[in-house]
Amino acid sequence: MFDEFIANWLARPKLRQALGYLLAVASVGLAFVAARIFLDFHLPLAIMSFSFCAIAITFWYAGTGPGILALVLAVLIRTFFFQPEVDWISRIAYDLVFVLFSFFMLQATRAKNELESRVAKRTAALTKANEDLHQEISERKRAEEALQENVAALTNAFEEIQLLKDQLFKENLALREEIDVNRMFEEIVGSSPALQVVLSRVAKVAPTDSTVLVTGETGTGKELIARAIHKRSQRASRAFVSVNCAAIPHDLIGSELFGHEKGAFTGATQRRLGRFESADGGTIFLDEIGELPAEMQIALLRVLQEREFQRVGGNESIKTDVRVVAATNRDLQAAIAEGRFRDDLFYRLNVFPIEVPPLRERREDVALLVEYFVDRYASQAGKKITGISKRSMELLQTYRWPGNIRELQNVIERSVIISDSENLCIDESWFARPSGTNDSTIQPLSEKLAVQEREMIESALAETNGRVSGPRGAAAKLGLPQSTLDSKIKALKINKQRFRRA
């Protein structure tokens, strides 16, 4: 407390100035007291030495004003109290020496004060710089800590984004890369008993996670059944990935199904997710499963048994949660007997079999399908078609449709394209049997249709005197385009000349 009190008093300018003048009086007084003592020892220069010391001390510690006061006091005391017998010239010489000494002390004091001022300013500047440096270091440390926290947060966010990105990629891979532009139709159309049996089985198996094997002839809509199973399952909100095993080269099907690592083979410049990863949480549809190579049958069997797989070129086992729906138009039992298909894989796939009936067993659905496809393709073509000729509908319902719904779809689309009226007509020549067929159940019907068609054309030619074109020609009478009638006449080898009258 006392030290702080003294420091506060010394910090006041007026007090410091008063103490300076007090130092001048005290130092000169002490110098002459000491000189008086030394004179007793016959040391006449003691007064000069102590006077110089008093002046020097006062200048150095008290400043210019007190130093000058010390000079004046030293001269007066020495002149009037010491050596009064000394002549005036000697006194003046002594005084000049004091003045010169005081002048040099003044310069030294100023230099010292200036140096102290510079040192103080420099010290203050260095102190400020040091404080700023410490503050900057502290701020940098805080910034680094904040940066590390932000980096950690960004890393976590990036990992979450990457997971979401991978999940989104998995769920949308089929939509981005494998959109089936030739899909038969978007809805199941029909009400026949055979179709109702299939839909009943779909409704029963859809809520489960059981593996389904869909069989049936080509063009019956097996993928449509697979999609119906997926849409009615608990996985409906996740991806449905379709893979045609017959359309992928054997050396690439492993990469397509299970993905590959970067550098796994020539051209593998980056990691690629397979269809099983893309369908994780959803459903994968393996069409034409009977065409799967033997080594891929083993890999698929492992996925069905262990629920895990490895990418091509990788060593890490990847867990997967995928429902498998397979389809084929082949007789897998015969393929097993021939050694082309593994029996253990068949039993894994054949947990819940669904057989899709051919169109010839769903004749009640032909009219509904025709109406559906006519509306669809007429809308796409910008045409207005309100009906179909009775003859054409009878032909569509009696035909056996070896290509099933896909063939019916193509026939309707083709008919809509060439149609010029609101009443759709089907060209009967499209149903002619190709050469080399021996279907005994179809041949009599085809011959009957050909005979009836010949009779109708010959009757029209007879009425029009062999004329085909024109408003009164056979084509107009039959309601067919001229080019269609010409092609039929040529196909049936009808001689138009014999109907012309002279």
Tab-separated table of C-alpha atoms in Angstrom, residues 418 425-430 452-462 464 466-470 472-496 499:
chain	number	residue	atom	x	y	z
A	418	ILE	CA	-52.086	-46.351	-91.124
A	425	CYS	CA	-59.573	-51.810	-89.472
A	426	ILE	CA	-56.988	-54.555	-89.107
A	427	ASP	CA	-55.077	-55.798	-92.131
A	428	GLU	CA	-55.735	-59.544	-92.200
A	429	SER	CA	-52.531	-60.216	-94.106
A	430	TRP	CA	-50.576	-59.454	-90.942
A	452	GLN	CA	-63.246	-65.703	-97.066
A	453	GLU	CA	-60.920	-62.823	-97.833
A	454	ARG	CA	-60.480	-64.002	-101.456
A	455	GLU	CA	-64.243	-64.256	-101.905
A	456	MET	CA	-64.814	-60.745	-100.609
A	457	ILE	CA	-62.119	-59.221	-102.844
A	458	GLU	CA	-63.262	-61.098	-105.953
A	459	SER	CA	-66.873	-60.044	-105.317
A	460	ALA	CA	-65.827	-56.397	-105.006
A	461	LEU	CA	-63.701	-56.589	-108.165
A	462	ALA	CA	-66.604	-58.127	-110.050
A	464	THR	CA	-66.364	-52.610	-109.943
A	466	GLY	CA	-61.865	-54.913	-111.942
A	467	ARG	CA	-61.200	-51.336	-110.828
A	468	VAL	CA	-59.210	-51.023	-107.556
A	469	SER	CA	-58.692	-47.282	-107.074
A	470	GLY	CA	-61.071	-44.356	-107.268
A	472	ARG	CA	-66.076	-46.387	-107.181
A	473	GLY	CA	-63.197	-48.851	-106.964
A	474	ALA	CA	-62.975	-52.064	-104.961
A	475	ALA	CA	-60.741	-50.447	-102.324
A	476	ALA	CA	-63.398	-47.852	-101.492
A	477	LYS	CA	-66.109	-50.514	-101.510
A	478	LEU	CA	-64.167	-52.678	-99.037
A	479	GLY	CA	-63.052	-49.703	-96.911
A	480	LEU	CA	-59.360	-50.436	-97.430
A	481	PRO	CA	-56.510	-48.277	-98.648
A	482	GLN	CA	-55.594	-48.920	-102.294
A	483	SER	CA	-52.075	-50.052	-101.353
A	484	THR	CA	-53.462	-52.563	-98.845
A	485	LEU	CA	-55.890	-54.017	-101.360
A	486	ASP	CA	-53.151	-54.235	-104.013
A	487	SER	CA	-50.914	-56.133	-101.609
A	488	LYS	CA	-53.742	-58.533	-100.737
A	489	ILE	CA	-54.557	-59.130	-104.410
A	490	LYS	CA	-50.893	-59.869	-105.029
A	491	ALA	CA	-50.619	-62.133	-101.960
A	492	LEU	CA	-53.763	-64.109	-102.896
A	493	LYS	CA	-52.675	-64.209	-106.570
A	494	ILE	CA	-55.995	-62.809	-107.823
A	495	ASN	CA	-56.099	-61.909	-111.526
A	496	LYS	CA	-57.832	-58.530	-111.847
A	499	PHE	CA	-63.139	-59.159	-113.946
